[in-house]
mmCIF file of C-alpha atoms and ligand atoms in Angstrom:
data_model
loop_
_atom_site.group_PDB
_atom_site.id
_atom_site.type_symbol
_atom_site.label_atom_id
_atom_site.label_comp_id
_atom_site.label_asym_id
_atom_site.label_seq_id
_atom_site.Cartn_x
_atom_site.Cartn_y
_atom_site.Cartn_z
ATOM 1 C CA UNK A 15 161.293 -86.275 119.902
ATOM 2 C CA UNK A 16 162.905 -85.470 116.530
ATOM 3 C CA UNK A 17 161.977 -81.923 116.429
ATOM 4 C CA UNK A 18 163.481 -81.621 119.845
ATOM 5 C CA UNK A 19 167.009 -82.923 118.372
ATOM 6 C CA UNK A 20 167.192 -81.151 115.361
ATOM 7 C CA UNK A 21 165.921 -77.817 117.251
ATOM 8 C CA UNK A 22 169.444 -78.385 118.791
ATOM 9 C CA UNK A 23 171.258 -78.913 115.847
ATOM 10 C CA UNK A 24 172.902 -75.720 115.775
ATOM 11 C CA UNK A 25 175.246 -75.329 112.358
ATOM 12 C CA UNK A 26 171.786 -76.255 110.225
ATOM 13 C CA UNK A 27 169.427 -74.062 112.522
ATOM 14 C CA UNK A 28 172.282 -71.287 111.587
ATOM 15 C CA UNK A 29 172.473 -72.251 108.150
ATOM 16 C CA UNK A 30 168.339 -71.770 107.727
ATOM 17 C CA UNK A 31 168.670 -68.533 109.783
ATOM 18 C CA UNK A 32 171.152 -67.316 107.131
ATOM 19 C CA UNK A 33 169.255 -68.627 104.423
ATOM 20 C CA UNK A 34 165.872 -67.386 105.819
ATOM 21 C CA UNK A 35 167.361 -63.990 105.932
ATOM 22 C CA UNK A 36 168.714 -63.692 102.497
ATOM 23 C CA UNK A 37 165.622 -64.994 101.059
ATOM 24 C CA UNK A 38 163.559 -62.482 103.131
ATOM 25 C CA UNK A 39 165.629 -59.774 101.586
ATOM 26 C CA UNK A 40 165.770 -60.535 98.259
ATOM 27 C CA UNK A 41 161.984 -61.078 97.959
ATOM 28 C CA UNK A 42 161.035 -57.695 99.955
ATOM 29 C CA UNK A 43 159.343 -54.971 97.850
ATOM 30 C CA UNK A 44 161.416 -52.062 96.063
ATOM 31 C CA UNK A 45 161.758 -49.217 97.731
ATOM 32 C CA UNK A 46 159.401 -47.108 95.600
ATOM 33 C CA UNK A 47 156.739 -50.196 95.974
ATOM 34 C CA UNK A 48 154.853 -48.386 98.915
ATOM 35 C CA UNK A 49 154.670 -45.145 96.881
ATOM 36 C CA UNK A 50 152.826 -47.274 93.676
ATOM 37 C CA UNK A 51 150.710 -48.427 96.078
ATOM 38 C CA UNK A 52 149.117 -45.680 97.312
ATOM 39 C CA UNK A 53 149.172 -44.318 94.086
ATOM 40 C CA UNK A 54 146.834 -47.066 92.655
ATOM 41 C CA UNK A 55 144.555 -46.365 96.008
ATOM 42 C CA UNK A 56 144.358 -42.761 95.375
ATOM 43 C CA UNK A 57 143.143 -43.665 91.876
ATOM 44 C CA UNK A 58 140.619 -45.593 92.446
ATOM 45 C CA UNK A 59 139.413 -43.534 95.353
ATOM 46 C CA UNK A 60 138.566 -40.803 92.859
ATOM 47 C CA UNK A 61 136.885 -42.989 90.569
ATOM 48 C CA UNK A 62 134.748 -44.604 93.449
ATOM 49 C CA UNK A 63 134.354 -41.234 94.939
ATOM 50 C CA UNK A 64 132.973 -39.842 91.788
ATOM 51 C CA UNK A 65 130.592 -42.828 90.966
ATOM 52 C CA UNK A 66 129.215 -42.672 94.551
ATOM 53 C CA UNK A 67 128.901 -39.536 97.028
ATOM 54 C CA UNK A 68 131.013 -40.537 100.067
ATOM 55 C CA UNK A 69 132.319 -43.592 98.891
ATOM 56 C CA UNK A 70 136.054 -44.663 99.770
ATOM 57 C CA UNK A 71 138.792 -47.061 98.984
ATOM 58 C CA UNK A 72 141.195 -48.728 101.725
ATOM 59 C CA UNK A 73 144.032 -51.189 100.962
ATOM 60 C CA UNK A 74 143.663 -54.672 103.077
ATOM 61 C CA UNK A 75 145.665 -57.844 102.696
ATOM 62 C CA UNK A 76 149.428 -58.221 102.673
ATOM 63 C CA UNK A 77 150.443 -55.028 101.104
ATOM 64 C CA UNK A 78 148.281 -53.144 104.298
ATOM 65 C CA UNK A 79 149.380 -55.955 106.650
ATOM 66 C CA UNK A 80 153.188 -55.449 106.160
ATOM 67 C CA UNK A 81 153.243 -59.079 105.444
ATOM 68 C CA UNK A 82 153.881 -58.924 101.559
ATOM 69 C CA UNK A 83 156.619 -59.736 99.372
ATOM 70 C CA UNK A 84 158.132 -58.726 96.103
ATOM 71 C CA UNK A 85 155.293 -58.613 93.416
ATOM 72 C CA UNK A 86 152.208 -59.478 95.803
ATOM 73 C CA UNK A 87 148.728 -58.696 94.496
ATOM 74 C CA UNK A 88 146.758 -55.471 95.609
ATOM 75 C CA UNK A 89 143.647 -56.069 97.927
ATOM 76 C CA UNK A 90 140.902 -53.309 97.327
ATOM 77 C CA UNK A 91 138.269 -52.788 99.417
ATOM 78 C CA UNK A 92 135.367 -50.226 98.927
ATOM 79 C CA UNK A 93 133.455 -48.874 101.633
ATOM 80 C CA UNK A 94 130.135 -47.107 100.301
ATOM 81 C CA UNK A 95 128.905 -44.606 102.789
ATOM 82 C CA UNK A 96 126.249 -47.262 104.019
ATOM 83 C CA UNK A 97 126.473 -51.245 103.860
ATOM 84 C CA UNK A 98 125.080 -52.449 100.179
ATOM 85 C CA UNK A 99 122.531 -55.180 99.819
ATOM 86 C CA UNK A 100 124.370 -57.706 97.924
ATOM 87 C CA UNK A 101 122.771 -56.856 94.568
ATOM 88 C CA UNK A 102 123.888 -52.829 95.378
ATOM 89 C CA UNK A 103 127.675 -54.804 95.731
ATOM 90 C CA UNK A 104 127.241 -56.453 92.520
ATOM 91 C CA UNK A 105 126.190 -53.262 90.752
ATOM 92 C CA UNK A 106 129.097 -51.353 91.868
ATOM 93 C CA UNK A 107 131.229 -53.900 90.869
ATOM 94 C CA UNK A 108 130.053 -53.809 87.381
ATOM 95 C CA UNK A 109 129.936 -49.986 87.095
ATOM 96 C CA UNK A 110 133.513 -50.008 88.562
ATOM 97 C CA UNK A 111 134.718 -52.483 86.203
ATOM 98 C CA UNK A 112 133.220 -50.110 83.387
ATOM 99 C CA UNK A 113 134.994 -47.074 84.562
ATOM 100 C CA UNK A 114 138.578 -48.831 85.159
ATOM 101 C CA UNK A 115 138.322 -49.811 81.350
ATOM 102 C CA UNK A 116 137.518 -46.731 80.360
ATOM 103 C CA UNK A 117 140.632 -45.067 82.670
ATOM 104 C CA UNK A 118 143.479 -47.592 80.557
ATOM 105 C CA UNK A 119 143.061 -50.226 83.307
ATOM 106 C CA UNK A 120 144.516 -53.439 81.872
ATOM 107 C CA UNK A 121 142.989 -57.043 82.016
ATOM 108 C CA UNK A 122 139.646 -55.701 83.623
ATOM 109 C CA UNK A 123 137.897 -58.639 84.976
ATOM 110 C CA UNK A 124 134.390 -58.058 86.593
ATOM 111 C CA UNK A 125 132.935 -60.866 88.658
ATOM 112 C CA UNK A 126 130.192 -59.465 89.843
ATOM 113 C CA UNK A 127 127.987 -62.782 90.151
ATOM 114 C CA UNK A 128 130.957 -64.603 92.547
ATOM 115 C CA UNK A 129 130.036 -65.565 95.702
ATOM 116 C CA UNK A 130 131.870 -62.704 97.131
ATOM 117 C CA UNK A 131 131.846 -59.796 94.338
ATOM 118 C CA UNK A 132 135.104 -58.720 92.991
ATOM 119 C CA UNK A 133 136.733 -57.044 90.254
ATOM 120 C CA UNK A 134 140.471 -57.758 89.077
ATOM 121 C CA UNK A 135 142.522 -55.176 87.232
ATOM 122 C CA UNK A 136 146.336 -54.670 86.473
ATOM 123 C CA UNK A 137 147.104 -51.637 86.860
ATOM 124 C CA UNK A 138 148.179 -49.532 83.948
ATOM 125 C CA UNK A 139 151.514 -47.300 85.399
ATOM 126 C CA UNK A 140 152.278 -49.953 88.347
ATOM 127 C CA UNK A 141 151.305 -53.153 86.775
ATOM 128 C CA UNK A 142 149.988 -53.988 89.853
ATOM 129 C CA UNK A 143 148.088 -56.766 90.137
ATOM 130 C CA UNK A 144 144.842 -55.176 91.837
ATOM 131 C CA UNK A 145 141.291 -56.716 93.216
ATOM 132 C CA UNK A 146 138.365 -54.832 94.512
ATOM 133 C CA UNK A 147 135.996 -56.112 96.599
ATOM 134 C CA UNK A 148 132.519 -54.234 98.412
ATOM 135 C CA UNK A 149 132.436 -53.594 102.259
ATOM 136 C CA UNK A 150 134.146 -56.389 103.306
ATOM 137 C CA UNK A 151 134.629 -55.357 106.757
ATOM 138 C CA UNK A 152 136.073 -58.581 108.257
ATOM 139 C CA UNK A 153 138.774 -58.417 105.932
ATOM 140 C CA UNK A 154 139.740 -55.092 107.274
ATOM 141 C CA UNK A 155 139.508 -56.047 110.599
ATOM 142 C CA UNK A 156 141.527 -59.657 109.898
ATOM 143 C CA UNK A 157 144.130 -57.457 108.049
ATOM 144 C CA UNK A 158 144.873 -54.914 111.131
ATOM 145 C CA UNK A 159 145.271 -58.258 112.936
ATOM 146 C CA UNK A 160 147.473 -60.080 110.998
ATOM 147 C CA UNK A 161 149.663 -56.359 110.943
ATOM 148 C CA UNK A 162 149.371 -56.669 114.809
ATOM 149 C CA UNK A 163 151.333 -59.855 114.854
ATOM 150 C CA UNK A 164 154.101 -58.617 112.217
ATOM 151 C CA UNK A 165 155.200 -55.914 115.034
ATOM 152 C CA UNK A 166 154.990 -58.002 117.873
ATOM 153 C CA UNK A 167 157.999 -59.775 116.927
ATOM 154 C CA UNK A 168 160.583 -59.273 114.067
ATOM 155 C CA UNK A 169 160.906 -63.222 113.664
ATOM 156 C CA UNK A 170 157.027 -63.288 112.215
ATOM 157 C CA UNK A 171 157.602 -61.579 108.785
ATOM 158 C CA UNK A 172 160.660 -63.425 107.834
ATOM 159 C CA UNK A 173 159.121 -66.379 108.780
ATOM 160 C CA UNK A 174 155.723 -65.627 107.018
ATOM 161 C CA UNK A 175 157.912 -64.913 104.043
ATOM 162 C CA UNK A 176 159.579 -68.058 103.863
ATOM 163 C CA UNK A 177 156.575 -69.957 104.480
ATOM 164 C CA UNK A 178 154.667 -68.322 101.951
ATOM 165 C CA UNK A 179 157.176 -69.037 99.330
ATOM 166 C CA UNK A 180 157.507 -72.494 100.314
ATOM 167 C CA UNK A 181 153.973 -72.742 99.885
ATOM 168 C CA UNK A 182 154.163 -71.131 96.044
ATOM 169 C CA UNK A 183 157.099 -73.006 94.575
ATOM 170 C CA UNK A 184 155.724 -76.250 95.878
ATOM 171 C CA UNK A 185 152.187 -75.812 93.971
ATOM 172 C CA UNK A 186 150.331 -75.750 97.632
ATOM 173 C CA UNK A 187 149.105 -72.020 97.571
ATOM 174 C CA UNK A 188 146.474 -72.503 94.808
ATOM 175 C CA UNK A 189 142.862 -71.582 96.515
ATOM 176 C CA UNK A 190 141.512 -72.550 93.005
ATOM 177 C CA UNK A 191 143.289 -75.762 92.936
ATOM 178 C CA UNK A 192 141.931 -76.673 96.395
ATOM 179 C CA UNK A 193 144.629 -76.091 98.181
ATOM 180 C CA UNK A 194 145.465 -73.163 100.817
ATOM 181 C CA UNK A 195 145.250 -69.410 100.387
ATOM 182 C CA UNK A 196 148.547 -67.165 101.692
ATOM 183 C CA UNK A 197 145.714 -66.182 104.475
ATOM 184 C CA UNK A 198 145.737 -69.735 105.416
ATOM 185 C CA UNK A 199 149.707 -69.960 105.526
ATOM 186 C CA UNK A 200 149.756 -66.581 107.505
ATOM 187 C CA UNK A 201 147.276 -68.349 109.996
ATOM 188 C CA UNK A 202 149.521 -71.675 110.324
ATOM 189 C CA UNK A 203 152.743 -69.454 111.239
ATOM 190 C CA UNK A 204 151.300 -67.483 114.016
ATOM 191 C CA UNK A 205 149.417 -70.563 115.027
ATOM 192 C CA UNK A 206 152.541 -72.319 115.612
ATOM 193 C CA UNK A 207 154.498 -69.343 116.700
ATOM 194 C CA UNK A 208 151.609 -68.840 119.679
ATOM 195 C CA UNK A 209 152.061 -72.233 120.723
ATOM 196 C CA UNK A 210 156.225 -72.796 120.982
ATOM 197 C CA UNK A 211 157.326 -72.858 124.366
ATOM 198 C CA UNK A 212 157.756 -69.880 125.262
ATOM 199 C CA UNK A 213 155.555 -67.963 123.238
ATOM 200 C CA UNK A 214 156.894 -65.953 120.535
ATOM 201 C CA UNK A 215 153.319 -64.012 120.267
ATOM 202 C CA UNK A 216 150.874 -64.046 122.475
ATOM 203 C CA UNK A 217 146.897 -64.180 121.118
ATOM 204 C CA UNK A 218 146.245 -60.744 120.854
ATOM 205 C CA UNK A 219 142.603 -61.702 121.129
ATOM 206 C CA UNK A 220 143.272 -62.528 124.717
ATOM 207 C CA UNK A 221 145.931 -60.348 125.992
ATOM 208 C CA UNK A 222 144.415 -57.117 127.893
ATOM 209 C CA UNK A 223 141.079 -58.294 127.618
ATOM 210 C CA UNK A 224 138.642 -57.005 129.931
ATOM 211 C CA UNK A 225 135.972 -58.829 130.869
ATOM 212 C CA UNK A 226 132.675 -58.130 128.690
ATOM 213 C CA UNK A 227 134.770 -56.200 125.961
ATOM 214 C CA UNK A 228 133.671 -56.843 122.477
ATOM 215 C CA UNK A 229 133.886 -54.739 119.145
ATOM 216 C CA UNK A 230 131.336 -56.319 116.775
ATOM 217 C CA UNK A 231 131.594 -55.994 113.043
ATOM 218 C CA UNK A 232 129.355 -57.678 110.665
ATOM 219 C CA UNK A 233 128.296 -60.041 113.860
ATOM 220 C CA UNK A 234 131.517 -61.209 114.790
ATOM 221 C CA UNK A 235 133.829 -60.043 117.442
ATOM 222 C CA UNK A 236 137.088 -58.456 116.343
ATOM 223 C CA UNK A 237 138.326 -57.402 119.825
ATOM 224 C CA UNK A 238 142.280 -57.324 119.935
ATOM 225 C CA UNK A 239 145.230 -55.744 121.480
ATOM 226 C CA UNK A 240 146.989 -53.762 119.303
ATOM 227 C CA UNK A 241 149.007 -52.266 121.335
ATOM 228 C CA UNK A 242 150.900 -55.625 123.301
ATOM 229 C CA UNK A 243 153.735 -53.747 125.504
ATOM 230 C CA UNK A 244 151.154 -52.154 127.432
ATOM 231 C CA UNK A 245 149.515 -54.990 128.372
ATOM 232 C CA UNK A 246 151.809 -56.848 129.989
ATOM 233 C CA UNK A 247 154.056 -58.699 126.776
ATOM 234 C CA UNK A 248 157.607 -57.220 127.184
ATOM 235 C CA UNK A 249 158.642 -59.037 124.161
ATOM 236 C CA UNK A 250 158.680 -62.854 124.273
ATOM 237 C CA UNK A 251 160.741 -64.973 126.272
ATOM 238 C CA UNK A 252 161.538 -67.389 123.639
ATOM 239 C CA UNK A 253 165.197 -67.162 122.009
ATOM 240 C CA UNK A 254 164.861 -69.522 119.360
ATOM 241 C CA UNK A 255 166.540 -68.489 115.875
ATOM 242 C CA UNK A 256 164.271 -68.083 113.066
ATOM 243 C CA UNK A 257 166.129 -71.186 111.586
ATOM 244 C CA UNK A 258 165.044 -73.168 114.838
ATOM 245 C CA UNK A 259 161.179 -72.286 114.063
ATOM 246 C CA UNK A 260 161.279 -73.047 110.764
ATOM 247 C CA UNK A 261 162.406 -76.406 111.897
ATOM 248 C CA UNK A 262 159.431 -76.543 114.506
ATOM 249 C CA UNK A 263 156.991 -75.105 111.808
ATOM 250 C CA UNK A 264 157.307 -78.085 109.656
ATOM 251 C CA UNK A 265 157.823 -80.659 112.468
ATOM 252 C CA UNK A 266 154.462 -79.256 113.850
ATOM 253 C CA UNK A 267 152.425 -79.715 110.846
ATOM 254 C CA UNK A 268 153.817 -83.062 109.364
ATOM 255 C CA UNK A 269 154.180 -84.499 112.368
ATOM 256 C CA UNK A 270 152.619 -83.128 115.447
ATOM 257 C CA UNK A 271 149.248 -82.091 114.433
ATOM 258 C CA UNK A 272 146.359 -84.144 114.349
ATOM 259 C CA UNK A 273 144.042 -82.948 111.837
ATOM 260 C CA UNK A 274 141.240 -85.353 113.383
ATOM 261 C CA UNK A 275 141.845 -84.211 117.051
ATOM 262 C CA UNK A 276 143.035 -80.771 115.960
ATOM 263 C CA UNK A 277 142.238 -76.881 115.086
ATOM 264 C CA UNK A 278 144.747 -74.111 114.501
ATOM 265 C CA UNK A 279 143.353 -71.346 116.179
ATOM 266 C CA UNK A 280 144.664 -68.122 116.424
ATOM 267 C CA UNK A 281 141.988 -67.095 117.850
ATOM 268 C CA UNK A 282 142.630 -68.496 121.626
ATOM 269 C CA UNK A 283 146.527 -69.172 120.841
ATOM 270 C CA UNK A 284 146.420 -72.761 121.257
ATOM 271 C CA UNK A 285 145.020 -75.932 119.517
ATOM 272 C CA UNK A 286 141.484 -76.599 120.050
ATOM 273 C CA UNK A 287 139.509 -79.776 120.278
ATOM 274 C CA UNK A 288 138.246 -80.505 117.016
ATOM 275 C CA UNK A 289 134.973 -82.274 118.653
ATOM 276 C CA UNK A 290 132.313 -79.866 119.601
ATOM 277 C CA UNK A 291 133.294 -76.974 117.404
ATOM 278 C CA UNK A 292 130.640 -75.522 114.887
ATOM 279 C CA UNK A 293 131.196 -74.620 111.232
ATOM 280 C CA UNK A 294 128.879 -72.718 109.319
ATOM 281 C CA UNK A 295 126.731 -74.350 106.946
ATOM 282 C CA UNK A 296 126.278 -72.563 103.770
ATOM 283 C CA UNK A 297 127.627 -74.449 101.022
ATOM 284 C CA UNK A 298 130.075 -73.488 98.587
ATOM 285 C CA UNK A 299 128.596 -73.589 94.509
ATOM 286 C CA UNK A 300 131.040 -76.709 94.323
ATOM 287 C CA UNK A 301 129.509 -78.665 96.966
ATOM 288 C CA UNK A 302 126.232 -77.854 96.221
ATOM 289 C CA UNK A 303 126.776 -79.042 92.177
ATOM 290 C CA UNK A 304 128.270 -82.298 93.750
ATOM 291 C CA UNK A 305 132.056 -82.090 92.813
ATOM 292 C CA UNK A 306 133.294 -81.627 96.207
ATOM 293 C CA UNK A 307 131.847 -83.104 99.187
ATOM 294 C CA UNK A 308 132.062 -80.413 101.927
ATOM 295 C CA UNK A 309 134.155 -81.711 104.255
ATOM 296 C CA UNK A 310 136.372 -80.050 106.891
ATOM 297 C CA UNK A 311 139.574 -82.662 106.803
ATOM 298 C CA UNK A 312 141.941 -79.543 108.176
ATOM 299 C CA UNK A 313 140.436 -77.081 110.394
ATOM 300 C CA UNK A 314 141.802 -73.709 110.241
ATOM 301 C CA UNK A 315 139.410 -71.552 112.195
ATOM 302 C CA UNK A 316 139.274 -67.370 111.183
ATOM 303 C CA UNK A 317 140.272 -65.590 114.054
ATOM 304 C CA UNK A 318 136.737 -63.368 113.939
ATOM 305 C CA UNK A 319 134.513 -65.796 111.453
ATOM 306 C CA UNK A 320 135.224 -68.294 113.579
ATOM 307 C CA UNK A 321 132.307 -70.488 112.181
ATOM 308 C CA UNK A 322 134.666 -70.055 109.091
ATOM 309 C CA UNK A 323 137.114 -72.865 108.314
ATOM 310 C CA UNK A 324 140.227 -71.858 106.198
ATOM 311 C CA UNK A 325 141.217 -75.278 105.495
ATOM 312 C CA UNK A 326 137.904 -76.165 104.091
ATOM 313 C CA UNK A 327 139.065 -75.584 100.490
ATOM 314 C CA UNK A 328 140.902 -78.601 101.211
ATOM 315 C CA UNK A 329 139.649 -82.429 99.935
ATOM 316 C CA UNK A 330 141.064 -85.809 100.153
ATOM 317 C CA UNK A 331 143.587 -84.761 96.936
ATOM 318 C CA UNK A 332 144.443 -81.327 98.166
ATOM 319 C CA UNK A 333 145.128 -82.375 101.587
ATOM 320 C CA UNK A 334 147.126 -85.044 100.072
ATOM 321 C CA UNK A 335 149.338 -82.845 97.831
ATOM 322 C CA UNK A 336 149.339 -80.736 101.239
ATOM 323 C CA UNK A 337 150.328 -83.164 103.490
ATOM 324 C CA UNK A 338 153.023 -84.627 101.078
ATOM 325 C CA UNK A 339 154.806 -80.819 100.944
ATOM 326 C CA UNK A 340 155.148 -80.933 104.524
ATOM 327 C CA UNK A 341 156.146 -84.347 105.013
ATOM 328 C CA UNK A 342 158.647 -83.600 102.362
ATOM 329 C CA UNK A 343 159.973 -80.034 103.892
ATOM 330 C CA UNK A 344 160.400 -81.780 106.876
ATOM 331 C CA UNK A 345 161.877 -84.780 106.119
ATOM 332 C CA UNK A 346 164.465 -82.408 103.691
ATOM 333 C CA UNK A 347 165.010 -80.916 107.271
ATOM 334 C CA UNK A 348 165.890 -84.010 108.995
ATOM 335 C CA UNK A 349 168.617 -84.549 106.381
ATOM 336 C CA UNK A 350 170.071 -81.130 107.025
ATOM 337 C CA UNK A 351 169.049 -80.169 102.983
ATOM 338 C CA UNK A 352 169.734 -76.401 102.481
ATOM 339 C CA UNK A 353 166.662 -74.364 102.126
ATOM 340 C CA UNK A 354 167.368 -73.846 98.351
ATOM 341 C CA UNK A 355 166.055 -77.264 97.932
ATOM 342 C CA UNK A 356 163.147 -77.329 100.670
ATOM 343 C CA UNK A 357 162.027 -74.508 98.743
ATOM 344 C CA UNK A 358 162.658 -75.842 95.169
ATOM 345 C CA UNK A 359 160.242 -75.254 92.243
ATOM 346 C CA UNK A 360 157.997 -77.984 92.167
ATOM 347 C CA UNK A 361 158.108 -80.548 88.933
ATOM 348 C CA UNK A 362 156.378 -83.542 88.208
ATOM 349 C CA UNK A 363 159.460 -84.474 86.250
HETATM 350 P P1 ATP B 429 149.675 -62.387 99.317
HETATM 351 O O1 ATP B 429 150.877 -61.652 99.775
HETATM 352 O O2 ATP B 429 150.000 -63.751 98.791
HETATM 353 O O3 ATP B 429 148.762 -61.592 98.423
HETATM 354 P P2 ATP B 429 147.695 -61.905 101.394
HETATM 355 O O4 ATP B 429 148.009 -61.891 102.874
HETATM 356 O O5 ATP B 429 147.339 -60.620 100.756
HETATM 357 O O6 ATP B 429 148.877 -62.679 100.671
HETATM 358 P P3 ATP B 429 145.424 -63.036 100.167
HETATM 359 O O7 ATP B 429 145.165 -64.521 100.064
HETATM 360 O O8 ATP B 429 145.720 -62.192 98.967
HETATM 361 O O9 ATP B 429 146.548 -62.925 101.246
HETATM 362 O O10 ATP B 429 144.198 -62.443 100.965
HETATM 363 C C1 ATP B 429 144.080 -61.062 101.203
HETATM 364 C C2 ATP B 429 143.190 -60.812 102.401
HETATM 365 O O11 ATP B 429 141.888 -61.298 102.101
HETATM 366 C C3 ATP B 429 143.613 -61.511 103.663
HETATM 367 O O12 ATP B 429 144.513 -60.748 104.427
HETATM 368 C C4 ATP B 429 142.305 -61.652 104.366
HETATM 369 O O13 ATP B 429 141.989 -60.420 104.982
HETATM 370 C C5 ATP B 429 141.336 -61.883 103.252
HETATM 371 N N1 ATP B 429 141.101 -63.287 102.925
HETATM 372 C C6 ATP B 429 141.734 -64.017 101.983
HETATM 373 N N2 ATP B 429 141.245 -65.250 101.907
HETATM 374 C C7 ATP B 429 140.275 -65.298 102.818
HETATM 375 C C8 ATP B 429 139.371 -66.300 103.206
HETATM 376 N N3 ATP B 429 139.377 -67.519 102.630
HETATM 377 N N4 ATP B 429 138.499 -65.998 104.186
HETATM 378 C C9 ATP B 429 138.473 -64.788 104.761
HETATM 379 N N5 ATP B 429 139.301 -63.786 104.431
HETATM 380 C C10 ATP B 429 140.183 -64.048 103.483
HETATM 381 MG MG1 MG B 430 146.985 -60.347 98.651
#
């Protein structure tokens, strides 16, 4: 196969290892980026806190997972002392919104009406840009996962980086243009990184896994070893340079997957058979006001919702804008183009 001969094209896999690692460096966060961080948490906390007896804040998303890069947003979640009806979460989303104006917050955006409930905020001494969201337990649980992963091998989080910027400068990272979130990315990395040969992760929704053992949250299962080395993975067997995965990334998704056969899921660490898998049904607001016919063209299944399908934002033109990226990373590839220009800004010029 192609993949196969590039993978042992060595001077270009060392080149994108090189490459790989500058641009992981130059886009990781300041130093003092952890420390503005927790100082936005810590804010909010006492505002939630004094709003609501009990209540507190917790950081999810890339800036909890470890997975984040220079500049990422700041996911909020806030856990009142019991679960809110959904009207309760779209109350506290407008009183919060009220009280972050009145602190100095910048750009305060309530959207307390949105499918899921969220306020956006920059932050006024960080300029952080921050959401909140209500009880959104999954997410917690997803991040923790995702965190998992980063540790279990030091090739993920370059990787992830790369990938994510990729996705950015080429215009395909745009959840409100229909096409994939950074979740999504994150999902499509360890996908393919459970599924080289060797390994370079293992599922850790398998590993160690007693029989019977579940953890439910919000009626899904998010069971998962976080703790790898002692059960059984002594680090992975596979030696390839993070140049020679990045290679096998893009081969894998232009060329190798079949989106009608196929679902990424992380979930089992291996591709599943698209026939005979489930989605939920409820509809998005777009499908249900006709723009968008609901359609799942690219499956990406959540590793605990797994009647959740990540790729679902995706329609014929999204996929298509999709598609063409990673036909056009990889073909780049095949001509040994330097990662500069993989990853160049997108123009229409
Ligand atoms: P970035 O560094 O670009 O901010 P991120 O990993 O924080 O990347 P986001 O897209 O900001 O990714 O999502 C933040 C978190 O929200 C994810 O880690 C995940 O827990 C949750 N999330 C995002 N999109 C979805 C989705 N479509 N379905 C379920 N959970 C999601
Ligand atoms: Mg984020």
């Amino acid at each position: 196969a192609p993949a196969s001969k590039l993978l042992a094209d060595a001077p270009y896999a060392e080149h994108l290892t090189a490459a790989i690692g500058e641009l992981h460096a130059a886009r990781l966060p300041p130093a003092d980026d952890a420390r503005w961080r927790r100082a936005v948490v810590e804010h909010v906390n006492s505002i939630a806190a004094r709003l609501w007896r009990g209540a507190q804040v917790r950081m999810f998303g890339s800036s909890a997972s470890g997975l984040h890069t220079r500049g990422a947003d700041l996911d909020l979640c806030l856990l009142p002392p019991r679960p809110p009806h959904i009207n309760a979460a779209r109350r506290m989303i407008s009183s919060i919104g009220v009280e972050l104006e009145a602190q100095g917050m910048l750009e305060v955006l309530p959207l307390p009406s949105a499918r899921v409930p969220i306020v956006k905020f920059v932050d006024r001494a960080s300029r952080l840009q921050c959401d909140i969201c209500v009880n959104n337990l999954l997410a917690l649980n997803n991040t923790a996962l995702l965190g998992a992963y980063a540790r279990a091998d030091g090739r993920v989080r370059p990787l992830v980086a790369t990938v994510k910027y990729w996705a950015a400068q080429r215009k395909v990272n745009e959840p409100y243009r229909g096409t994939l979130s950074s979740y999504a990315y994150v999902l499509l990395m360890i996908g393919y990184l459970q599924t080289t040969d060797p390994p370079v992760v293992p599922s850790l929704q398998q590993l160690g896994r007693l029989d019977g053992v579940e953890r439910i949250v919000d009626g899904y299962d998010v069971w998962f070893c976080d703790d790898p080395g002692a059960h059984g993975w002594s680090g992975s067997a596979n030696t390839q340079s993070i140049g020679e995965l990045l290679l096998g990334f893009f081969a894998r998704y232009a060329t190798e997957f079949d989106d009608a056969k196929h679902v990424v899921s992380v979930r089992l660490g291996r591709m599943l058979e698209r026939a005979g898998k489930v989605w939920g049904e409820q509809q998005t607001a777009a499908a249900r006001k006709g723009r968008r016919a609901d359609r799942h063209l690219f499956c990406i299944e959540d590793p605990f919702e797994i009647t959740h399908d990540l790729g679902r934002v995706m329609d014929t033109t999204s996929l298509g804008w999709t598609r063409a990226e990673f036909s056009r990373a990889h073909a780049l590839m095949q001509a040994r183009a330097p990662l500069a220009e993989v990853c160049a800004a997108w123009s229409d010029a």
